[in-house]
PDB file of C-alpha atoms and ligand atoms in Angstrom:
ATOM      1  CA  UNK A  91     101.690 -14.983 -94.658  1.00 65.00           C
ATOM      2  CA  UNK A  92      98.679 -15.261 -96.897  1.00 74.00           C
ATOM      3  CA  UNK A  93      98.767 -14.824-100.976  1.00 82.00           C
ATOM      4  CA  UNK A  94      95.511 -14.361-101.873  1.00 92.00           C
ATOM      5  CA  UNK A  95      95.227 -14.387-105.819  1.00 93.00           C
ATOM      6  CA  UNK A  96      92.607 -14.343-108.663  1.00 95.00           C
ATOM      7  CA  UNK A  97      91.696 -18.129-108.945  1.00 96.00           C
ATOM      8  CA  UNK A  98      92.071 -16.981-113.231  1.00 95.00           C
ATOM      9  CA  UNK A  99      95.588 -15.579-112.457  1.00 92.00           C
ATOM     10  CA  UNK A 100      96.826 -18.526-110.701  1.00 91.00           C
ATOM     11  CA  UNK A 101      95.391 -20.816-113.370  1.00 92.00           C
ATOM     12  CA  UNK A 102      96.747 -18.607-116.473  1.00 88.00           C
ATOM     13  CA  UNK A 103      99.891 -17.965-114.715  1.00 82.00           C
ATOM     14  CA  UNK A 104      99.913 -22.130-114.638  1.00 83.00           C
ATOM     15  CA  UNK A 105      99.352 -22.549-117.868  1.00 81.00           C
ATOM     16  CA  UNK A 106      95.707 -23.627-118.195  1.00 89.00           C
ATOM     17  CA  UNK A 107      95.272 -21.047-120.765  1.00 87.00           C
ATOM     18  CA  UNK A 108      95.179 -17.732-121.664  1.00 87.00           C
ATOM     19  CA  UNK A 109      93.147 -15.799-119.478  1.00 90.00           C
ATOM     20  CA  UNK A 110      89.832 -15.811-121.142  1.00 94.00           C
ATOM     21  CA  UNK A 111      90.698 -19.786-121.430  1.00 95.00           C
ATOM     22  CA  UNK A 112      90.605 -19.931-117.875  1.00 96.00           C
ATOM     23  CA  UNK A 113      87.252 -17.822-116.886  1.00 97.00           C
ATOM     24  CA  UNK A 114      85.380 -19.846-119.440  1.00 97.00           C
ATOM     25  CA  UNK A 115      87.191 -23.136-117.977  1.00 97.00           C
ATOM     26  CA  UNK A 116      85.676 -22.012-114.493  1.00 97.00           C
ATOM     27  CA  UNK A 117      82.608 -21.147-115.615  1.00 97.00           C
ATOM     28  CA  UNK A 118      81.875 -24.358-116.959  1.00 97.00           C
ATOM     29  CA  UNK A 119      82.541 -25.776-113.567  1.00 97.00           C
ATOM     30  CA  UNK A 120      85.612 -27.741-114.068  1.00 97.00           C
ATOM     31  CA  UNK A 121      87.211 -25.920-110.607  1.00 97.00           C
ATOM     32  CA  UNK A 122      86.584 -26.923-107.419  1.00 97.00           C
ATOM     33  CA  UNK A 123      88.590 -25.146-104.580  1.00 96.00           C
ATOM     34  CA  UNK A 124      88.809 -27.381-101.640  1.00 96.00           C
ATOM     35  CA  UNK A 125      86.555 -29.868-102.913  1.00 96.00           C
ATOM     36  CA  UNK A 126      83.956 -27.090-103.661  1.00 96.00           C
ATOM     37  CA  UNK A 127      83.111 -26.366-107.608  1.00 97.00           C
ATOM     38  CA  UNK A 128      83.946 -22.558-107.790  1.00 97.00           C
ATOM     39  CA  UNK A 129      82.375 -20.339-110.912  1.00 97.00           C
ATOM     40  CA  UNK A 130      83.498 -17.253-109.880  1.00 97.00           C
ATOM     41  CA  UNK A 131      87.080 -16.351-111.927  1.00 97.00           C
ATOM     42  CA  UNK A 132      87.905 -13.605-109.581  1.00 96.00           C
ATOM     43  CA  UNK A 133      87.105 -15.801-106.383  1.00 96.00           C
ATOM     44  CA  UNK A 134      90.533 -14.671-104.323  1.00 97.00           C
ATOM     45  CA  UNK A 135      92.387 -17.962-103.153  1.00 96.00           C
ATOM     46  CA  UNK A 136      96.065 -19.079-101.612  1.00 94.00           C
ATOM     47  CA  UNK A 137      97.187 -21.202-103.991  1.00 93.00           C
ATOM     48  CA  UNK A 138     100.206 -22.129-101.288  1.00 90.00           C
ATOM     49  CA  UNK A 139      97.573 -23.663 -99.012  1.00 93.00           C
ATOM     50  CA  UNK A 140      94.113 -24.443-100.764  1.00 94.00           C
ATOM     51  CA  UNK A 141      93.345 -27.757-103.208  1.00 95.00           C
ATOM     52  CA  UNK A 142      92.696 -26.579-106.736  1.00 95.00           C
ATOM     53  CA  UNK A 143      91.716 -29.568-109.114  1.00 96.00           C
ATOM     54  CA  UNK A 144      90.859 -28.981-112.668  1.00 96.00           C
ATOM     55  CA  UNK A 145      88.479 -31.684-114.430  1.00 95.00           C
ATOM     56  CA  UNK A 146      89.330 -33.573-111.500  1.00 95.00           C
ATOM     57  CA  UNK A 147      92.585 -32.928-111.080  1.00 94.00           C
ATOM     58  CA  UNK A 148      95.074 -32.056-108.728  1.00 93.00           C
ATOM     59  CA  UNK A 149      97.188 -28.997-109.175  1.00 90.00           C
ATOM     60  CA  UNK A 150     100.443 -29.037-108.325  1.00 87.00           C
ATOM     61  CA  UNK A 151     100.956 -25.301-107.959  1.00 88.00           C
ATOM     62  CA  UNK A 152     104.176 -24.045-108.068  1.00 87.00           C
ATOM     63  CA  UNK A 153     105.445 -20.328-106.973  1.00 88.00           C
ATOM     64  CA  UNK A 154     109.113 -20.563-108.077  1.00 93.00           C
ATOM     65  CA  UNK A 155     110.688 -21.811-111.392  1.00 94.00           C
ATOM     66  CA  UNK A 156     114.445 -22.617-111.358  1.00 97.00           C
ATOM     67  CA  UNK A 157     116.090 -23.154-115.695  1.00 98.00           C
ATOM     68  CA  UNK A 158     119.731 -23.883-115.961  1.00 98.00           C
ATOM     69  CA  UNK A 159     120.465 -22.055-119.791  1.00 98.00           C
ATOM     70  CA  UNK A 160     123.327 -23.018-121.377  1.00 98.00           C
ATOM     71  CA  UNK A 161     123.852 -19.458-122.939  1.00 98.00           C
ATOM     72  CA  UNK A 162     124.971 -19.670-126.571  1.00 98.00           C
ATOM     73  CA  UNK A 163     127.001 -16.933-128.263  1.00 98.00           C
ATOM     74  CA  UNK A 164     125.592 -13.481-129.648  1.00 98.00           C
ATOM     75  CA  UNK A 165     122.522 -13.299-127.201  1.00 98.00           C
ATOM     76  CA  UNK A 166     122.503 -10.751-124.566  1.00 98.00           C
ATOM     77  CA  UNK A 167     121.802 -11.428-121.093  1.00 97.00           C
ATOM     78  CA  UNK A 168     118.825  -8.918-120.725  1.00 94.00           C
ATOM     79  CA  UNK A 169     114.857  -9.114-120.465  1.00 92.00           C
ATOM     80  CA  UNK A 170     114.119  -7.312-123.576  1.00 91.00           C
ATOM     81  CA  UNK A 171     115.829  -5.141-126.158  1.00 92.00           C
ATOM     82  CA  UNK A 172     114.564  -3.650-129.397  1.00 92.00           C
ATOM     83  CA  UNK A 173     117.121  -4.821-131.492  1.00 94.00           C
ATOM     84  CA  UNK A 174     119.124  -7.749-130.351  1.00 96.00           C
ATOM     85  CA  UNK A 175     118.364 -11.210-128.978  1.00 96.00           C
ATOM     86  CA  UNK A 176     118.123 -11.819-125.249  1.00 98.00           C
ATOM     87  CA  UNK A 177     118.409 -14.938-123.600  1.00 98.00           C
ATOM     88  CA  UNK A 178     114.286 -14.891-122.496  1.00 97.00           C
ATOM     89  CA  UNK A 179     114.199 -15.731-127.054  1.00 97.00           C
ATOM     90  CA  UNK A 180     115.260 -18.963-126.045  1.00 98.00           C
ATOM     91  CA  UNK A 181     112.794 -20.026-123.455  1.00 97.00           C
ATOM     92  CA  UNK A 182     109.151 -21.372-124.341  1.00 94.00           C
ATOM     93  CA  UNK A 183     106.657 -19.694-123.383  1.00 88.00           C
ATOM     94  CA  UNK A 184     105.299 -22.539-120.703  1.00 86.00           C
ATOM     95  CA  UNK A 185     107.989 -20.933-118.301  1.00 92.00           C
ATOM     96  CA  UNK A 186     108.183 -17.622-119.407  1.00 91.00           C
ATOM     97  CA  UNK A 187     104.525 -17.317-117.801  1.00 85.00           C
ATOM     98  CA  UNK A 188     106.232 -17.196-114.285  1.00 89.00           C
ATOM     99  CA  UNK A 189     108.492 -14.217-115.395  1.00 90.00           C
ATOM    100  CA  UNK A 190     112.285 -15.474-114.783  1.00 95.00           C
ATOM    101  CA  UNK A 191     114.786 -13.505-115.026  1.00 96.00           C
ATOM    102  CA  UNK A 192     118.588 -14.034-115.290  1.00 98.00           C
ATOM    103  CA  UNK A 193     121.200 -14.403-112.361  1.00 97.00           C
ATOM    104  CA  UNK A 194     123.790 -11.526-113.110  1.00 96.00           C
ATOM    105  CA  UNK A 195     125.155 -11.383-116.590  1.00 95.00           C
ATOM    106  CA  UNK A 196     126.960 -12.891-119.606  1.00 98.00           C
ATOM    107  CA  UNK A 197     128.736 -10.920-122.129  1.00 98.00           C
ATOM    108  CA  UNK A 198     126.737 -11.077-125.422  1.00 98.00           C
ATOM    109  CA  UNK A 199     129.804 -13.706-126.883  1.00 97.00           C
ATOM    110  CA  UNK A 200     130.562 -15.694-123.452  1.00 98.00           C
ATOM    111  CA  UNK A 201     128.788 -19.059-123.476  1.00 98.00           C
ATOM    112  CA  UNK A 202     127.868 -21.581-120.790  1.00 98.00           C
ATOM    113  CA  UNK A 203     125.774 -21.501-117.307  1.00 98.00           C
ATOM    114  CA  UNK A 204     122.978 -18.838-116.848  1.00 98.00           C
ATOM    115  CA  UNK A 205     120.552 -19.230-114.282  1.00 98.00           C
ATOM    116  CA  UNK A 206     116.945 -18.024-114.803  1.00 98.00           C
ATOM    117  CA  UNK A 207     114.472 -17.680-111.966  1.00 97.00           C
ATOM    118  CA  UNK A 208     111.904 -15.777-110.653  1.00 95.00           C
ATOM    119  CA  UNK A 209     112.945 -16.443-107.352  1.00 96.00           C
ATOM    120  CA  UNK A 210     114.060 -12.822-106.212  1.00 96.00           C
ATOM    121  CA  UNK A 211     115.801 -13.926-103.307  1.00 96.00           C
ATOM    122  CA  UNK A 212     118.064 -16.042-104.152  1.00 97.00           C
ATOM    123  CA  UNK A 213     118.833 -14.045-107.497  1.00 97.00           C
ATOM    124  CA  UNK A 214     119.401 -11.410-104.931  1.00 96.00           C
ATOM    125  CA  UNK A 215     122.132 -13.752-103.164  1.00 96.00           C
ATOM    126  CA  UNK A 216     123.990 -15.476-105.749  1.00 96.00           C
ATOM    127  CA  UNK A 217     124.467 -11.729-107.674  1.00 95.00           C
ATOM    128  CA  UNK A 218     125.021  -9.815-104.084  1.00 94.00           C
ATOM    129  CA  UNK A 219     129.138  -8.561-104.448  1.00 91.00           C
ATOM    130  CA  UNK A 220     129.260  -9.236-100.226  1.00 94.00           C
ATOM    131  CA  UNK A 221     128.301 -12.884-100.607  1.00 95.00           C
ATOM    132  CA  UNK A 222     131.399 -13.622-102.808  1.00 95.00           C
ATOM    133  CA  UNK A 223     130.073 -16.492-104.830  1.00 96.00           C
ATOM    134  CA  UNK A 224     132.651 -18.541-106.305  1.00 96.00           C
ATOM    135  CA  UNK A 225     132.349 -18.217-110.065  1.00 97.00           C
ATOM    136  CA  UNK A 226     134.355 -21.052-112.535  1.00 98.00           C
ATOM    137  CA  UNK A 227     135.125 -20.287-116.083  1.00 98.00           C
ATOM    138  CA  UNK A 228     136.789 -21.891-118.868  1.00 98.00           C
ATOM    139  CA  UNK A 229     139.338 -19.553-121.280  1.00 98.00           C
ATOM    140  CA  UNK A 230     141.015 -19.552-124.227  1.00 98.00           C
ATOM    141  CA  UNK A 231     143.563 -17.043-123.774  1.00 98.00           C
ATOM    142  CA  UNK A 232     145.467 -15.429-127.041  1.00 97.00           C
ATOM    143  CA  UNK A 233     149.224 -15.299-125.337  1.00 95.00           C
ATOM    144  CA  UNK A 234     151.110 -17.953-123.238  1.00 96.00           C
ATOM    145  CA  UNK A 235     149.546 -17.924-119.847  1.00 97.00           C
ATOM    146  CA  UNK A 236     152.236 -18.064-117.361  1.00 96.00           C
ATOM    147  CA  UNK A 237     152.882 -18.879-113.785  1.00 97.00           C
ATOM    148  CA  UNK A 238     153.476 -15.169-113.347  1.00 97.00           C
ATOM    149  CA  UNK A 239     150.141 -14.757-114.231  1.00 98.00           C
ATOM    150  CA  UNK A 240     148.552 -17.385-112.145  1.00 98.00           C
ATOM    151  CA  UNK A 241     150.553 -15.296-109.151  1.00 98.00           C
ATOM    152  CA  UNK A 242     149.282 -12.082-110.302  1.00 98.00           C
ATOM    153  CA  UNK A 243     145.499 -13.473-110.157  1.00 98.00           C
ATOM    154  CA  UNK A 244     146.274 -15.094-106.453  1.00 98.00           C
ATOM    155  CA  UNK A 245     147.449 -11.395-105.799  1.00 98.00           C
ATOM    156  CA  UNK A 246     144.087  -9.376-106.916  1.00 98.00           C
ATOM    157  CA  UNK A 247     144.779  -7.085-110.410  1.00 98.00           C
ATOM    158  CA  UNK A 248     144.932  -4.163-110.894  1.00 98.00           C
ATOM    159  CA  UNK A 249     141.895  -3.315-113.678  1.00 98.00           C
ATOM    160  CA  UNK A 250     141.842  -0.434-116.510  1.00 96.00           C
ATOM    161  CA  UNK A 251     139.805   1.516-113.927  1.00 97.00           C
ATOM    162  CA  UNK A 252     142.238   1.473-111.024  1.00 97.00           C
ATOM    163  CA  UNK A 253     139.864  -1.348-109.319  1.00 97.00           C
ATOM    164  CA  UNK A 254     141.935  -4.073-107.780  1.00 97.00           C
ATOM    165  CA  UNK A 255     140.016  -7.999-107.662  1.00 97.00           C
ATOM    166  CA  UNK A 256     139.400  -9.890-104.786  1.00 97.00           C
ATOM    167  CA  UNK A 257     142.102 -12.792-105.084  1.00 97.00           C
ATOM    168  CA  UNK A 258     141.231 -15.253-108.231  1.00 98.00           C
ATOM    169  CA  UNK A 259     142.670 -18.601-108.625  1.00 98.00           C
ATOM    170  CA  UNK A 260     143.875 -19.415-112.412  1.00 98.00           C
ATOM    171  CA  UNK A 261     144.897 -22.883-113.560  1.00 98.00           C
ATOM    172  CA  UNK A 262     146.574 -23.500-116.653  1.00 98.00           C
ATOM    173  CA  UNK A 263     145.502 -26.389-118.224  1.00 98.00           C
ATOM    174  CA  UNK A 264     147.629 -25.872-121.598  1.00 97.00           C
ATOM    175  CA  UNK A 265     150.115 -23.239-122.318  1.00 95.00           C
ATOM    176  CA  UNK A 266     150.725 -22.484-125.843  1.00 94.00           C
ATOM    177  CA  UNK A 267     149.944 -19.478-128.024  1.00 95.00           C
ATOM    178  CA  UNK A 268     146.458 -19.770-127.499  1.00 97.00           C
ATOM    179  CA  UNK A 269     146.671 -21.121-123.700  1.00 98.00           C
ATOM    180  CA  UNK A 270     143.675 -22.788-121.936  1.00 98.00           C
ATOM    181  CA  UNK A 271     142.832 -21.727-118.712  1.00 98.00           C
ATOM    182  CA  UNK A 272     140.231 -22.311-115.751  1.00 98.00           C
ATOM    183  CA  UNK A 273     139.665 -19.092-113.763  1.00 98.00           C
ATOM    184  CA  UNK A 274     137.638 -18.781-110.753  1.00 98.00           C
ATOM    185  CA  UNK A 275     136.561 -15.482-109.314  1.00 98.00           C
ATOM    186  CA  UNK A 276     134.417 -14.357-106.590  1.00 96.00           C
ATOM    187  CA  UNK A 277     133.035 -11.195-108.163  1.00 94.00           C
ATOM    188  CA  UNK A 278     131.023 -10.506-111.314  1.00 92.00           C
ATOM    189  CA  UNK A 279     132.662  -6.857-112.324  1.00 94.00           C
ATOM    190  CA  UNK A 280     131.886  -6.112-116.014  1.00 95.00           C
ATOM    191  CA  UNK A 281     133.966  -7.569-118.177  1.00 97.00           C
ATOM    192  CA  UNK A 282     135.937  -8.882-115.342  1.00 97.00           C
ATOM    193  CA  UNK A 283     137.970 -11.774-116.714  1.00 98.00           C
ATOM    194  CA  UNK A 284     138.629 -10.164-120.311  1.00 98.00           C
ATOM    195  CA  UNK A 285     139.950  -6.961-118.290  1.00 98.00           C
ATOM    196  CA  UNK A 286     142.180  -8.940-116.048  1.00 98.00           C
ATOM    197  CA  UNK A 287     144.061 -10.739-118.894  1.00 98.00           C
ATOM    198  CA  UNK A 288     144.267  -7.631-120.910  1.00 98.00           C
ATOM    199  CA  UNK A 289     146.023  -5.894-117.940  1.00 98.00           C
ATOM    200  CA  UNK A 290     148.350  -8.578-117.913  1.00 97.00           C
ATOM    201  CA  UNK A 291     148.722  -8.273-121.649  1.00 97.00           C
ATOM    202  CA  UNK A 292     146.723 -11.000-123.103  1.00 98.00           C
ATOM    203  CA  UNK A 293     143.195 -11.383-125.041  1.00 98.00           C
ATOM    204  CA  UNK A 294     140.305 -13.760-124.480  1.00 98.00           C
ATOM    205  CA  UNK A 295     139.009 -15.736-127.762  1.00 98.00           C
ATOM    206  CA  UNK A 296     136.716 -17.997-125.782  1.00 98.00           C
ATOM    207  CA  UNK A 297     135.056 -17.895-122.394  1.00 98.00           C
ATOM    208  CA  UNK A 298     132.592 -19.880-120.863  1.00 98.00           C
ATOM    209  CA  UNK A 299     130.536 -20.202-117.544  1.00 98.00           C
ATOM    210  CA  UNK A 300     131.203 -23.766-116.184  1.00 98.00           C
ATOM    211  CA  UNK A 301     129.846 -22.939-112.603  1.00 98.00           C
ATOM    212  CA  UNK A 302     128.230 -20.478-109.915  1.00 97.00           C
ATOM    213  CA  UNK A 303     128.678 -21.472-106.404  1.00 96.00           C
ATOM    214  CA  UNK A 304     127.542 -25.716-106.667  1.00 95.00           C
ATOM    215  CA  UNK A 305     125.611 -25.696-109.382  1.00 97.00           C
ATOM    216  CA  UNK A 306     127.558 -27.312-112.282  1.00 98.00           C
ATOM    217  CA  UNK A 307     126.430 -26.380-116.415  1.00 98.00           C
ATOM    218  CA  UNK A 308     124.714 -29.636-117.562  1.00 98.00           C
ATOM    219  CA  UNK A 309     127.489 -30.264-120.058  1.00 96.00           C
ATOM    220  CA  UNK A 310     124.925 -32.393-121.672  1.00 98.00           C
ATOM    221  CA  UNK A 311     123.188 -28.783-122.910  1.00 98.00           C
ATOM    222  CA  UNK A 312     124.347 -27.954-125.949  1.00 98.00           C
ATOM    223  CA  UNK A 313     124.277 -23.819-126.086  1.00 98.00           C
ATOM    224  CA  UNK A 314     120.813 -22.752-126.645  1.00 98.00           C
ATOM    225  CA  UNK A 315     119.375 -25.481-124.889  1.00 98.00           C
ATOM    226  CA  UNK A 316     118.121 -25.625-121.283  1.00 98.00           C
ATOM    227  CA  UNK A 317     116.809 -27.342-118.809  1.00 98.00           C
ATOM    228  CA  UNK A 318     114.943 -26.856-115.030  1.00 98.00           C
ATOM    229  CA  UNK A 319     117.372 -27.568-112.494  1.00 98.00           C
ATOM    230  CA  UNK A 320     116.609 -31.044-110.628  1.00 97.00           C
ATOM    231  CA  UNK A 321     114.851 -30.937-107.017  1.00 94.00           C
ATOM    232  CA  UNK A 322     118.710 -31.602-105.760  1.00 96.00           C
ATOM    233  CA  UNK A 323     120.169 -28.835-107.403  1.00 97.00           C
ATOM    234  CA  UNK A 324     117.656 -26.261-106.251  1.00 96.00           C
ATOM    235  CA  UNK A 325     117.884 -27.516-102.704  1.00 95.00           C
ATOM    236  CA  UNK A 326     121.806 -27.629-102.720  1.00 95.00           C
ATOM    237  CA  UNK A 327     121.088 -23.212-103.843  1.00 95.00           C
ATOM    238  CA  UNK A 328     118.861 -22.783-101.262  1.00 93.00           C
ATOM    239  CA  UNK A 329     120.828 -24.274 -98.951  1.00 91.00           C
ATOM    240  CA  UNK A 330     123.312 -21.145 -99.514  1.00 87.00           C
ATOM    241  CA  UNK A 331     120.835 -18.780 -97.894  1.00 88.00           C
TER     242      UNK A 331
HETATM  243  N1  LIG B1270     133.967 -12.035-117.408  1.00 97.84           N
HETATM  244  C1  LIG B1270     133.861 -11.524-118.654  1.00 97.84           C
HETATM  245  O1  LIG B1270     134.769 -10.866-119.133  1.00 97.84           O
HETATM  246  N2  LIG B1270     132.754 -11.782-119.340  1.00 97.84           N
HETATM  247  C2  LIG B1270     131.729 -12.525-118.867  1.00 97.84           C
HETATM  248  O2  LIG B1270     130.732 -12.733-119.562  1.00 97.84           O
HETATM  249  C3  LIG B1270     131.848 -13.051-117.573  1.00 97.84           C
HETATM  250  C4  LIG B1270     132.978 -12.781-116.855  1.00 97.84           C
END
């Protein structure tokens, strides 16, 4: 399939410039498509499948960007909103040029592994409910976690709104008053894991997104920072499809 696009889109949209930048840039006659020293701006080209070198130089044009956020407290996990902070505030604007946009959602205080892409398909994937992507998370949990509970999980509960969840495994790595827990579930209902240990009569203090499916939060990220995945981790996604 052919994507033809304005050779001052692709350019902008690669972050040669704004796009004014880029028509002066070709006018000058640093371009050259296939060899060729283009002047036209609006010349249509497949960036997938034709040479573009600027001042010489090779383009390496990408189509897809792939950013592992480690999402820090009190941002929401939205594009844009008038009044709050999303997670897009955090990324520079040399990515936010391709347009990413987060894989499912974070509550506003959960921290840990968001993916951001503008790769609709596999967005599409990882956040489709019939796919059942395994999700990890680490809890704090105000109440003594019990082996009861980790049954009750294996079991599927029973939610405020009557909706039971797909079996979830729960681990109990310390049980005390404020027990730590890892919890892995295969659905992303809202609220899910806070609503599952209130119907079983406890509160989550902490949570925090550890994985989705095989790709693992850099725990070298501290929350706000990010990173693009490496070529392995975006082949081990794609992989999935
Ligand atoms: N479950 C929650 O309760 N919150 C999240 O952010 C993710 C899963």
């Amino acid at each position: 399939m052919s994507n033809l696009q304005r050779l001052d889109k692709v350019l902008a949209n690669m972050g040669y410039g704004s796009r004014k930048d880029v028509k002066k840039m070709i006018k000058s006659g640093a371009v050259e498509i296939e060899d060729t020293v283009v002047l036209d701006p609006e010349m249509k080209i497949d960036p997938e499948v034709q040479s573009i070198k600027v001042n010489g130089k090779e383009v390496v044009y990408r189509k897809y960007i792939y950013l592992m956020l480690n999402k820090p407290q009190g941002v929401i996990t939205a594009t844009e909103d008038m009044n709050q902070h999303t997670v897009l505030d955090l990324i520079n604007e040399e990515y936010l040029k391709f347009n990413p946009s987060p894989v499912g959602r974070l509550d506003k205080y959960t921290e840990g592994l968001l993916l951001l892409t503008n790769d609709g398909t596999l967005n599409h994937y990882l956040t489709s409910p019939k796919k059942e992507i395994d999700k990890e998370y680490y809890a704090e949990v105000y109440g003594r976690v019990t082996k009861s509970d980790v049954e009750a999980f294996r079991e599927g509960i029973v939610l405020d709104d009557g909706y039971k969840t797909l079996p979830a495994e729960l681990e109990i790595l310390e049980e005390s008053q404020v027990s730590k827990v890892l919890v892995k579930i295969k659905e992303g209902k809202f609220h899910q894991i806070k609503r599952m240990f209130q119907a079983v009569g406890k509160k989550v203090i902490y949570l925090k997104r550890l994985r989705i499916g095989n790709l693992k939060l850099d725990e070298t990220l501290k929350p706000g920072e990010y990173r693009e995945l490496t070529e392995d981790e975006v082949k081990a996604l794609l992989n999935l499809l």
